[in-house]
Amino acid sequence: RAYERVLLIDPQQEQAVDDLIHLCHKHERYRELARLYERKAGMVSARSDRHTMLVLAAETHLEHLEDDRAPRRLIKTVLGEAPGQVGALTLKARLAVKDGAPKDAVEIYETLAHVHRGAAKAEVLIELGRLYHTSLNEPKKALAALLQARELAPDQPGVQETLRELFEVTGSWQDLVVVLAEEHEAAVEPHERSASALALARVSLDHLNDEEAFLSWMAKAHDARRDSPEVAEAYIGYYTTKEAWQEVAPRLEWLVNYLEGKKLTQDLPQRAHELGRLLERSGQPDKALEYYKMAMQTDGRYIPNLVDYGRLLVEREQWERALRVQQNLLMQSRKLPDDATR
């Protein structure tokens, strides 16, 4: 209030306005802050300082007050007097994106990219890359902008993430491996190191057909986090395609017990049934029965398990249990796929 009284006495008291700006910013009183920036713009003598204040007012409206009418008015004023004012052009580009005019925004950002240097230029190039990628579907131009941004400022937030997306879209798998490896080296937490190593393993196998690299990264993923179901599933999928059942069995058993222990029941019936079949094929019928039972207890309507469980109980001459399973199966018979199975 004291500052406001000073301004009533002397409306041109610039120090009082500066102090109020500081207080409003500190206490997040953004509507008053925007008005004060405009007031300060009318007090400064240099035209460039006036433009800076008007841009700050426009930015405050845009970021904190969800009001784009005042910013448009202020930006129009500034660019009318100084068409190349960088702050006003940046806000104009943001408004163009908001208006659904990405081409207009790209044109402005291209201009700004020639004006800025260093980290500031990298920020502009990141915005360009995102627009080319997400709004204009021009991945090659997006990639060029982001690679240039990474060269200028390797640690700039958003560069690595967007580059990763683009390398996937463009099929630049070797480049993607480089980015993922950098992320893996930078990761500190075990779950982050495991996830990044697993991503590298999948790229190595699925897109580079490099099984040696796949197994190397899988080992790192497992070492980083030994209780990862995602790692177990990746191993199971790989060894299943190789029909290396001796490698599948212990990992599948670990996964099933993990799912049961964590009460993650969505995939448990299918996985427990899958393990039961594998154990049955490997000559362990009694252990197979345990997992068929687990699958039924989790979901008594899962027909493939009921069929195999009932059959094996009959083969093992466990008649009472077989009868209960077969009765359950009869109740579900309308869901069986064909008359022969019924």
mmCIF file of N, CA and C in Angstrom, residues 87-214:
data_model
loop_
_atom_site.group_PDB
_atom_site.id
_atom_site.type_symbol
_atom_site.label_atom_id
_atom_site.label_comp_id
_atom_site.label_asym_id
_atom_site.label_seq_id
_atom_site.Cartn_x
_atom_site.Cartn_y
_atom_site.Cartn_z
ATOM 1 N N GLY A 87 11.388 -11.063 -28.670
ATOM 2 C CA GLY A 87 10.414 -11.531 -27.690
ATOM 3 C C GLY A 87 9.006 -11.543 -28.243
ATOM 4 N N ALA A 88 8.639 -10.493 -28.974
ATOM 5 C CA ALA A 88 7.301 -10.404 -29.557
ATOM 6 C C ALA A 88 7.108 -11.472 -30.631
ATOM 7 N N LEU A 89 8.142 -11.709 -31.428
ATOM 8 C CA LEU A 89 8.044 -12.752 -32.453
ATOM 9 C C LEU A 89 7.868 -14.134 -31.822
ATOM 10 N N THR A 90 8.584 -14.366 -30.720
ATOM 11 C CA THR A 90 8.463 -15.659 -30.037
ATOM 12 C C THR A 90 7.038 -15.885 -29.541
ATOM 13 N N LEU A 91 6.456 -14.863 -28.939
ATOM 14 C CA LEU A 91 5.077 -14.987 -28.463
ATOM 15 C C LEU A 91 4.094 -15.114 -29.621
ATOM 16 N N LYS A 92 4.379 -14.441 -30.714
ATOM 17 C CA LYS A 92 3.511 -14.557 -31.892
ATOM 18 C C LYS A 92 3.529 -15.992 -32.426
ATOM 19 N N ALA A 93 4.705 -16.616 -32.394
ATOM 20 C CA ALA A 93 4.814 -18.006 -32.839
ATOM 21 C C ALA A 93 4.004 -18.924 -31.922
ATOM 22 N N ARG A 94 4.087 -18.679 -30.624
ATOM 23 C CA ARG A 94 3.320 -19.485 -29.679
ATOM 24 C C ARG A 94 1.813 -19.341 -29.909
ATOM 25 N N LEU A 95 1.396 -18.129 -30.193
ATOM 26 C CA LEU A 95 -0.022 -17.899 -30.468
ATOM 27 C C LEU A 95 -0.452 -18.578 -31.768
ATOM 28 N N ALA A 96 0.451 -18.595 -32.743
ATOM 29 C CA ALA A 96 0.137 -19.271 -34.010
ATOM 30 C C ALA A 96 -0.094 -20.759 -33.775
ATOM 31 N N VAL A 97 0.729 -21.367 -32.914
ATOM 32 C CA VAL A 97 0.538 -22.779 -32.573
ATOM 33 C C VAL A 97 -0.811 -22.961 -31.891
ATOM 34 N N LYS A 98 -1.118 -22.074 -30.967
ATOM 35 C CA LYS A 98 -2.390 -22.140 -30.250
ATOM 36 C C LYS A 98 -3.572 -21.996 -31.203
ATOM 37 N N ASP A 99 -3.400 -21.199 -32.245
ATOM 38 C CA ASP A 99 -4.462 -20.967 -33.226
ATOM 39 C C ASP A 99 -4.575 -22.086 -34.255
ATOM 40 N N GLY A 100 -3.692 -23.070 -34.159
ATOM 41 C CA GLY A 100 -3.715 -24.160 -35.136
ATOM 42 C C GLY A 100 -3.124 -23.764 -36.472
ATOM 43 N N ALA A 101 -2.118 -22.877 -36.431
ATOM 44 C CA ALA A 101 -1.448 -22.435 -37.661
ATOM 45 C C ALA A 101 0.042 -22.752 -37.559
ATOM 46 N N PRO A 102 0.403 -24.054 -37.564
ATOM 47 C CA PRO A 102 1.808 -24.428 -37.365
ATOM 48 C C PRO A 102 2.750 -23.903 -38.446
ATOM 49 N N LYS A 103 2.240 -23.758 -39.681
ATOM 50 C CA LYS A 103 3.115 -23.245 -40.744
ATOM 51 C C LYS A 103 3.540 -21.808 -40.457
ATOM 52 N N ASP A 104 2.603 -21.015 -39.935
ATOM 53 C CA ASP A 104 2.955 -19.633 -39.563
ATOM 54 C C ASP A 104 3.976 -19.636 -38.438
ATOM 55 N N ALA A 105 3.804 -20.531 -37.475
ATOM 56 C CA ALA A 105 4.743 -20.620 -36.361
ATOM 57 C C ALA A 105 6.127 -21.036 -36.854
ATOM 58 N N VAL A 106 6.168 -22.014 -37.763
ATOM 59 C CA VAL A 106 7.449 -22.478 -38.305
ATOM 60 C C VAL A 106 8.180 -21.339 -39.016
ATOM 61 N N GLU A 107 7.444 -20.566 -39.777
ATOM 62 C CA GLU A 107 8.059 -19.437 -40.489
ATOM 63 C C GLU A 107 8.721 -18.464 -39.512
ATOM 64 N N ILE A 108 8.042 -18.202 -38.397
ATOM 65 C CA ILE A 108 8.611 -17.289 -37.387
ATOM 66 C C ILE A 108 9.830 -17.916 -36.717
ATOM 67 N N TYR A 109 9.712 -19.185 -36.347
ATOM 68 C CA TYR A 109 10.836 -19.851 -35.681
ATOM 69 C C TYR A 109 12.050 -19.963 -36.604
ATOM 70 N N GLU A 110 11.820 -20.162 -37.885
ATOM 71 C CA GLU A 110 12.939 -20.194 -38.832
ATOM 72 C C GLU A 110 13.677 -18.850 -38.819
ATOM 73 N N THR A 111 12.912 -17.765 -38.757
ATOM 74 C CA THR A 111 13.517 -16.428 -38.672
ATOM 75 C C THR A 111 14.311 -16.288 -37.381
ATOM 76 N N LEU A 112 13.721 -16.726 -36.275
ATOM 77 C CA LEU A 112 14.384 -16.596 -34.976
ATOM 78 C C LEU A 112 15.645 -17.455 -34.896
ATOM 79 N N ALA A 113 15.641 -18.592 -35.577
ATOM 80 C CA ALA A 113 16.812 -19.467 -35.554
ATOM 81 C C ALA A 113 18.032 -18.789 -36.155
ATOM 82 N N HIS A 114 17.808 -17.851 -37.076
ATOM 83 C CA HIS A 114 18.920 -17.126 -37.677
ATOM 84 C C HIS A 114 19.375 -15.958 -36.807
ATOM 85 N N VAL A 115 18.561 -15.595 -35.836
ATOM 86 C CA VAL A 115 18.883 -14.465 -34.963
ATOM 87 C C VAL A 115 19.640 -14.922 -33.724
ATOM 88 N N HIS A 116 19.200 -16.026 -33.139
ATOM 89 C CA HIS A 116 19.756 -16.492 -31.863
ATOM 90 C C HIS A 116 21.090 -17.214 -32.056
ATOM 91 N N ARG A 117 21.788 -17.378 -30.939
ATOM 92 C CA ARG A 117 23.028 -18.140 -30.891
ATOM 93 C C ARG A 117 22.991 -19.041 -29.661
ATOM 94 N N GLY A 118 23.799 -20.093 -29.676
ATOM 95 C CA GLY A 118 23.980 -20.936 -28.505
ATOM 96 C C GLY A 118 22.712 -21.593 -28.014
ATOM 97 N N ALA A 119 22.537 -21.588 -26.659
ATOM 98 C CA ALA A 119 21.405 -22.275 -26.033
ATOM 99 C C ALA A 119 20.072 -21.690 -26.478
ATOM 100 N N ALA A 120 20.034 -20.373 -26.683
ATOM 101 C CA ALA A 120 18.785 -19.745 -27.124
ATOM 102 C C ALA A 120 18.385 -20.255 -28.508
ATOM 103 N N LYS A 121 19.360 -20.421 -29.380
ATOM 104 C CA LYS A 121 19.072 -20.968 -30.709
ATOM 105 C C LYS A 121 18.615 -22.419 -30.597
ATOM 106 N N ALA A 122 19.225 -23.163 -29.668
ATOM 107 C CA ALA A 122 18.829 -24.557 -29.475
ATOM 108 C C ALA A 122 17.368 -24.658 -29.065
ATOM 109 N N GLU A 123 16.920 -23.760 -28.181
ATOM 110 C CA GLU A 123 15.512 -23.760 -27.767
ATOM 111 C C GLU A 123 14.584 -23.551 -28.960
ATOM 112 N N VAL A 124 14.953 -22.621 -29.839
ATOM 113 C CA VAL A 124 14.139 -22.355 -31.028
ATOM 114 C C VAL A 124 14.126 -23.583 -31.943
ATOM 115 N N LEU A 125 15.280 -24.208 -32.113
ATOM 116 C CA LEU A 125 15.371 -25.382 -32.984
ATOM 117 C C LEU A 125 14.562 -26.555 -32.427
ATOM 118 N N ILE A 126 14.500 -26.676 -31.109
ATOM 119 C CA ILE A 126 13.687 -27.732 -30.500
ATOM 120 C C ILE A 126 12.215 -27.502 -30.822
ATOM 121 N N GLU A 127 11.764 -26.258 -30.689
ATOM 122 C CA GLU A 127 10.377 -25.950 -31.036
ATOM 123 C C GLU A 127 10.105 -26.236 -32.508
ATOM 124 N N LEU A 128 11.063 -25.884 -33.357
ATOM 125 C CA LEU A 128 10.923 -26.180 -34.784
ATOM 126 C C LEU A 128 10.805 -27.682 -35.014
ATOM 127 N N GLY A 129 11.690 -28.430 -34.363
ATOM 128 C CA GLY A 129 11.672 -29.876 -34.518
ATOM 129 C C GLY A 129 10.348 -30.480 -34.093
ATOM 130 N N ARG A 130 9.832 -30.013 -32.981
ATOM 131 C CA ARG A 130 8.551 -30.530 -32.493
ATOM 132 C C ARG A 130 7.423 -30.217 -33.470
ATOM 133 N N LEU A 131 7.415 -29.006 -34.008
ATOM 134 C CA LEU A 131 6.361 -28.633 -34.946
ATOM 135 C C LEU A 131 6.443 -29.455 -36.231
ATOM 136 N N TYR A 132 7.649 -29.593 -36.765
ATOM 137 C CA TYR A 132 7.813 -30.406 -37.971
ATOM 138 C C TYR A 132 7.369 -31.848 -37.710
ATOM 139 N N HIS A 133 7.660 -32.337 -36.502
ATOM 140 C CA HIS A 133 7.353 -33.733 -36.171
ATOM 141 C C HIS A 133 5.873 -33.949 -35.886
ATOM 142 N N THR A 134 5.306 -33.146 -34.981
ATOM 143 C CA THR A 134 3.961 -33.413 -34.482
ATOM 144 C C THR A 134 2.857 -32.752 -35.302
ATOM 145 N N SER A 135 3.154 -31.615 -35.943
ATOM 146 C CA SER A 135 2.091 -30.865 -36.624
ATOM 147 C C SER A 135 2.163 -30.931 -38.140
ATOM 148 N N LEU A 136 3.370 -31.029 -38.680
ATOM 149 C CA LEU A 136 3.505 -30.980 -40.141
ATOM 150 C C LEU A 136 3.920 -32.316 -40.752
ATOM 151 N N ASN A 137 4.213 -33.305 -39.899
ATOM 152 C CA ASN A 137 4.583 -34.640 -40.386
ATOM 153 C C ASN A 137 5.742 -34.582 -41.381
ATOM 154 N N GLU A 138 6.775 -33.854 -41.002
ATOM 155 C CA GLU A 138 7.985 -33.762 -41.815
ATOM 156 C C GLU A 138 9.171 -34.199 -40.965
ATOM 157 N N PRO A 139 9.318 -35.521 -40.770
ATOM 158 C CA PRO A 139 10.332 -36.028 -39.839
ATOM 159 C C PRO A 139 11.764 -35.675 -40.217
ATOM 160 N N LYS A 140 12.065 -35.583 -41.515
ATOM 161 C CA LYS A 140 13.449 -35.279 -41.909
ATOM 162 C C LYS A 140 13.834 -33.865 -41.498
ATOM 163 N N LYS A 141 12.918 -32.911 -41.706
ATOM 164 C CA LYS A 141 13.192 -31.532 -41.286
ATOM 165 C C LYS A 141 13.263 -31.452 -39.761
ATOM 166 N N ALA A 142 12.391 -32.209 -39.094
ATOM 167 C CA ALA A 142 12.411 -32.231 -37.629
ATOM 168 C C ALA A 142 13.744 -32.764 -37.130
ATOM 169 N N LEU A 143 14.219 -33.813 -37.772
ATOM 170 C CA LEU A 143 15.474 -34.438 -37.374
ATOM 171 C C LEU A 143 16.641 -33.483 -37.557
ATOM 172 N N ALA A 144 16.658 -32.782 -38.676
ATOM 173 C CA ALA A 144 17.743 -31.825 -38.945
ATOM 174 C C ALA A 144 17.780 -30.728 -37.879
ATOM 175 N N ALA A 145 16.608 -30.220 -37.511
ATOM 176 C CA ALA A 145 16.545 -29.159 -36.504
ATOM 177 C C ALA A 145 17.006 -29.665 -35.147
ATOM 178 N N LEU A 146 16.583 -30.856 -34.779
ATOM 179 C CA LEU A 146 16.919 -31.372 -33.450
ATOM 180 C C LEU A 146 18.380 -31.790 -33.347
ATOM 181 N N LEU A 147 18.932 -32.317 -34.414
ATOM 182 C CA LEU A 147 20.353 -32.665 -34.393
ATOM 183 C C LEU A 147 21.215 -31.408 -34.246
ATOM 184 N N GLN A 148 20.794 -30.342 -34.904
ATOM 185 C CA GLN A 148 21.503 -29.076 -34.759
ATOM 186 C C GLN A 148 21.367 -28.543 -33.328
ATOM 187 N N ALA A 149 20.164 -28.688 -32.751
ATOM 188 C CA ALA A 149 19.947 -28.248 -31.365
ATOM 189 C C ALA A 149 20.828 -29.039 -30.408
ATOM 190 N N ARG A 150 20.945 -30.345 -30.628
ATOM 191 C CA ARG A 150 21.783 -31.171 -29.748
ATOM 192 C C ARG A 150 23.249 -30.784 -29.854
ATOM 193 N N GLU A 151 23.662 -30.426 -31.051
ATOM 194 C CA GLU A 151 25.051 -30.001 -31.234
ATOM 195 C C GLU A 151 25.338 -28.702 -30.484
ATOM 196 N N LEU A 152 24.362 -27.799 -30.490
ATOM 197 C CA LEU A 152 24.536 -26.515 -29.807
ATOM 198 C C LEU A 152 24.424 -26.648 -28.296
ATOM 199 N N ALA A 153 23.498 -27.481 -27.826
ATOM 200 C CA ALA A 153 23.250 -27.602 -26.388
ATOM 201 C C ALA A 153 22.847 -29.040 -26.071
ATOM 202 N N PRO A 154 23.818 -29.926 -25.884
ATOM 203 C CA PRO A 154 23.521 -31.358 -25.698
ATOM 204 C C PRO A 154 22.605 -31.659 -24.514
ATOM 205 N N ASP A 155 22.659 -30.822 -23.473
ATOM 206 C CA ASP A 155 21.873 -31.102 -22.271
ATOM 207 C C ASP A 155 20.535 -30.378 -22.241
ATOM 208 N N GLN A 156 20.169 -29.757 -23.348
ATOM 209 C CA GLN A 156 18.909 -29.005 -23.385
ATOM 210 C C GLN A 156 17.724 -29.958 -23.191
ATOM 211 N N PRO A 157 16.831 -29.677 -22.230
ATOM 212 C CA PRO A 157 15.692 -30.568 -21.986
ATOM 213 C C PRO A 157 14.821 -30.735 -23.242
ATOM 214 N N GLY A 158 14.418 -31.956 -23.484
ATOM 215 C CA GLY A 158 13.503 -32.232 -24.591
ATOM 216 C C GLY A 158 14.176 -32.723 -25.852
ATOM 217 N N VAL A 159 15.493 -32.486 -25.984
ATOM 218 C CA VAL A 159 16.170 -32.877 -27.231
ATOM 219 C C VAL A 159 16.209 -34.388 -27.372
ATOM 220 N N GLN A 160 16.714 -35.083 -26.351
ATOM 221 C CA GLN A 160 16.888 -36.527 -26.448
ATOM 222 C C GLN A 160 15.559 -37.246 -26.647
ATOM 223 N N GLU A 161 14.553 -36.835 -25.892
ATOM 224 C CA GLU A 161 13.256 -37.499 -25.973
ATOM 225 C C GLU A 161 12.649 -37.383 -27.372
ATOM 226 N N THR A 162 12.693 -36.171 -27.925
ATOM 227 C CA THR A 162 12.107 -35.972 -29.252
ATOM 228 C C THR A 162 12.944 -36.657 -30.328
ATOM 229 N N LEU A 163 14.266 -36.642 -30.165
ATOM 230 C CA LEU A 163 15.126 -37.347 -31.113
ATOM 231 C C LEU A 163 14.820 -38.839 -31.110
ATOM 232 N N ARG A 164 14.603 -39.398 -29.923
ATOM 233 C CA ARG A 164 14.292 -40.819 -29.834
ATOM 234 C C ARG A 164 13.030 -41.139 -30.637
ATOM 235 N N GLU A 165 12.009 -40.323 -30.485
ATOM 236 C CA GLU A 165 10.764 -40.533 -31.233
ATOM 237 C C GLU A 165 11.015 -40.457 -32.741
ATOM 238 N N LEU A 166 11.817 -39.482 -33.135
ATOM 239 C CA LEU A 166 12.069 -39.285 -34.565
ATOM 240 C C LEU A 166 12.892 -40.411 -35.169
ATOM 241 N N PHE A 167 13.878 -40.898 -34.439
ATOM 242 C CA PHE A 167 14.679 -42.002 -34.947
ATOM 243 C C PHE A 167 13.804 -43.242 -35.152
ATOM 244 N N GLU A 168 12.821 -43.430 -34.274
ATOM 245 C CA GLU A 168 11.896 -44.552 -34.448
ATOM 246 C C GLU A 168 11.032 -44.344 -35.686
ATOM 247 N N VAL A 169 10.505 -43.125 -35.857
ATOM 248 C CA VAL A 169 9.628 -42.823 -36.995
ATOM 249 C C VAL A 169 10.370 -42.983 -38.316
ATOM 250 N N THR A 170 11.619 -42.531 -38.351
ATOM 251 C CA THR A 170 12.388 -42.564 -39.598
ATOM 252 C C THR A 170 13.163 -43.861 -39.795
ATOM 253 N N GLY A 171 13.097 -44.757 -38.796
ATOM 254 C CA GLY A 171 13.822 -46.016 -38.920
ATOM 255 C C GLY A 171 15.323 -45.863 -38.839
ATOM 256 N N SER A 172 15.790 -44.834 -38.139
ATOM 257 C CA SER A 172 17.236 -44.604 -37.974
ATOM 258 C C SER A 172 17.702 -45.359 -36.729
ATOM 259 N N TRP A 173 17.781 -46.683 -36.849
ATOM 260 C CA TRP A 173 17.971 -47.527 -35.666
ATOM 261 C C TRP A 173 19.353 -47.385 -35.054
ATOM 262 N N GLN A 174 20.383 -47.248 -35.865
ATOM 263 C CA GLN A 174 21.724 -47.073 -35.301
ATOM 264 C C GLN A 174 21.813 -45.766 -34.522
ATOM 265 N N ASP A 175 21.197 -44.723 -35.062
ATOM 266 C CA ASP A 175 21.168 -43.448 -34.341
ATOM 267 C C ASP A 175 20.372 -43.574 -33.041
ATOM 268 N N LEU A 176 19.294 -44.341 -33.090
ATOM 269 C CA LEU A 176 18.489 -44.550 -31.888
ATOM 270 C C LEU A 176 19.300 -45.278 -30.816
ATOM 271 N N VAL A 177 20.093 -46.238 -31.242
ATOM 272 C CA VAL A 177 20.947 -46.958 -30.290
ATOM 273 C C VAL A 177 21.898 -45.998 -29.592
ATOM 274 N N VAL A 178 22.454 -45.056 -30.343
ATOM 275 C CA VAL A 178 23.377 -44.082 -29.749
ATOM 276 C C VAL A 178 22.658 -43.263 -28.673
ATOM 277 N N VAL A 179 21.452 -42.787 -28.986
ATOM 278 C CA VAL A 179 20.689 -41.977 -28.021
ATOM 279 C C VAL A 179 20.337 -42.803 -26.794
ATOM 280 N N LEU A 180 19.859 -44.027 -27.003
ATOM 281 C CA LEU A 180 19.477 -44.875 -25.872
ATOM 282 C C LEU A 180 20.681 -45.245 -25.013
ATOM 283 N N ALA A 181 21.831 -45.460 -25.658
ATOM 284 C CA ALA A 181 23.045 -45.786 -24.897
ATOM 285 C C ALA A 181 23.477 -44.607 -24.037
ATOM 286 N N GLU A 182 23.327 -43.391 -24.565
ATOM 287 C CA GLU A 182 23.642 -42.194 -23.783
ATOM 288 C C GLU A 182 22.715 -42.090 -22.573
ATOM 289 N N GLU A 183 21.431 -42.381 -22.792
ATOM 290 C CA GLU A 183 20.479 -42.348 -21.689
ATOM 291 C C GLU A 183 20.815 -43.412 -20.647
ATOM 292 N N HIS A 184 21.242 -44.576 -21.112
ATOM 293 C CA HIS A 184 21.601 -45.654 -20.189
ATOM 294 C C HIS A 184 22.801 -45.245 -19.333
ATOM 295 N N GLU A 185 23.799 -44.646 -19.951
ATOM 296 C CA GLU A 185 24.981 -44.221 -19.198
ATOM 297 C C GLU A 185 24.643 -43.140 -18.187
ATOM 298 N N ALA A 186 23.672 -42.282 -18.532
ATOM 299 C CA ALA A 186 23.301 -41.182 -17.635
ATOM 300 C C ALA A 186 22.356 -41.624 -16.521
ATOM 301 N N ALA A 187 21.691 -42.771 -16.702
ATOM 302 C CA ALA A 187 20.704 -43.227 -15.716
ATOM 303 C C ALA A 187 21.382 -43.609 -14.410
ATOM 304 N N VAL A 188 20.722 -43.295 -13.303
ATOM 305 C CA VAL A 188 21.257 -43.571 -11.972
ATOM 306 C C VAL A 188 20.429 -44.636 -11.263
ATOM 307 N N GLU A 189 19.118 -44.483 -11.284
ATOM 308 C CA GLU A 189 18.235 -45.410 -10.578
ATOM 309 C C GLU A 189 18.210 -46.772 -11.278
ATOM 310 N N PRO A 190 18.169 -47.853 -10.499
ATOM 311 C CA PRO A 190 18.162 -49.205 -11.093
ATOM 312 C C PRO A 190 17.055 -49.425 -12.108
ATOM 313 N N HIS A 191 15.835 -48.935 -11.811
ATOM 314 C CA HIS A 191 14.736 -49.169 -12.756
ATOM 315 C C HIS A 191 14.951 -48.404 -14.059
ATOM 316 N N GLU A 192 15.620 -47.239 -13.988
ATOM 317 C CA GLU A 192 15.920 -46.481 -15.197
ATOM 318 C C GLU A 192 16.985 -47.194 -16.031
ATOM 319 N N ARG A 193 18.011 -47.707 -15.369
ATOM 320 C CA ARG A 193 19.082 -48.417 -16.080
ATOM 321 C C ARG A 193 18.527 -49.703 -16.712
ATOM 322 N N SER A 194 17.649 -50.372 -15.994
ATOM 323 C CA SER A 194 17.064 -51.599 -16.535
ATOM 324 C C SER A 194 16.188 -51.292 -17.741
ATOM 325 N N ALA A 195 15.360 -50.259 -17.625
ATOM 326 C CA ALA A 195 14.444 -49.906 -18.720
ATOM 327 C C ALA A 195 15.206 -49.482 -19.967
ATOM 328 N N SER A 196 16.271 -48.699 -19.796
ATOM 329 C CA SER A 196 17.035 -48.240 -20.964
ATOM 330 C C SER A 196 17.789 -49.395 -21.614
ATOM 331 N N ALA A 197 18.329 -50.306 -20.800
ATOM 332 C CA ALA A 197 19.020 -51.470 -21.357
ATOM 333 C C ALA A 197 18.036 -52.378 -22.093
ATOM 334 N N LEU A 198 16.831 -52.514 -21.537
ATOM 335 C CA LEU A 198 15.809 -53.335 -22.190
ATOM 336 C C LEU A 198 15.393 -52.724 -23.523
ATOM 337 N N ALA A 199 15.265 -51.406 -23.573
ATOM 338 C CA ALA A 199 14.929 -50.734 -24.834
ATOM 339 C C ALA A 199 16.022 -50.980 -25.871
ATOM 340 N N LEU A 200 17.276 -50.917 -25.450
ATOM 341 C CA LEU A 200 18.400 -51.178 -26.367
ATOM 342 C C LEU A 200 18.382 -52.629 -26.848
ATOM 343 N N ALA A 201 18.040 -53.535 -25.956
ATOM 344 C CA ALA A 201 17.973 -54.947 -26.344
ATOM 345 C C ALA A 201 16.917 -55.155 -27.422
ATOM 346 N N ARG A 202 15.757 -54.545 -27.229
ATOM 347 C CA ARG A 202 14.670 -54.725 -28.192
ATOM 348 C C ARG A 202 15.012 -54.143 -29.550
ATOM 349 N N VAL A 203 15.616 -52.970 -29.573
ATOM 350 C CA VAL A 203 16.025 -52.374 -30.845
ATOM 351 C C VAL A 203 17.056 -53.264 -31.531
ATOM 352 N N SER A 204 18.014 -53.767 -30.744
ATOM 353 C CA SER A 204 19.071 -54.610 -31.309
ATOM 354 C C SER A 204 18.492 -55.857 -31.973
ATOM 355 N N LEU A 205 17.493 -56.460 -31.343
ATOM 356 C CA LEU A 205 16.929 -57.697 -31.885
ATOM 357 C C LEU A 205 15.909 -57.429 -32.979
ATOM 358 N N ASP A 206 14.979 -56.524 -32.717
ATOM 359 C CA ASP A 206 13.839 -56.326 -33.621
ATOM 360 C C ASP A 206 14.206 -55.589 -34.894
ATOM 361 N N HIS A 207 15.187 -54.697 -34.819
ATOM 362 C CA HIS A 207 15.462 -53.837 -35.968
ATOM 363 C C HIS A 207 16.874 -53.987 -36.538
ATOM 364 N N LEU A 208 17.805 -54.481 -35.736
ATOM 365 C CA LEU A 208 19.174 -54.648 -36.231
ATOM 366 C C LEU A 208 19.548 -56.124 -36.370
ATOM 367 N N ASN A 209 18.650 -57.014 -35.926
ATOM 368 C CA ASN A 209 18.880 -58.459 -36.028
ATOM 369 C C ASN A 209 20.227 -58.854 -35.423
ATOM 370 N N ASP A 210 20.568 -58.208 -34.314
ATOM 371 C CA ASP A 210 21.855 -58.447 -33.655
ATOM 372 C C ASP A 210 21.579 -59.178 -32.339
ATOM 373 N N GLU A 211 21.622 -60.512 -32.387
ATOM 374 C CA GLU A 211 21.296 -61.305 -31.203
ATOM 375 C C GLU A 211 22.357 -61.171 -30.122
ATOM 376 N N GLU A 212 23.593 -61.012 -30.520
ATOM 377 C CA GLU A 212 24.668 -60.858 -29.535
ATOM 378 C C GLU A 212 24.458 -59.587 -28.717
ATOM 379 N N ALA A 213 24.140 -58.492 -29.408
ATOM 380 C CA ALA A 213 23.878 -57.237 -28.701
ATOM 381 C C ALA A 213 22.628 -57.364 -27.833
ATOM 382 N N PHE A 214 21.609 -58.062 -28.354
ATOM 383 C CA PHE A 214 20.385 -58.268 -27.581
ATOM 384 C C PHE A 214 20.695 -58.942 -26.249
#
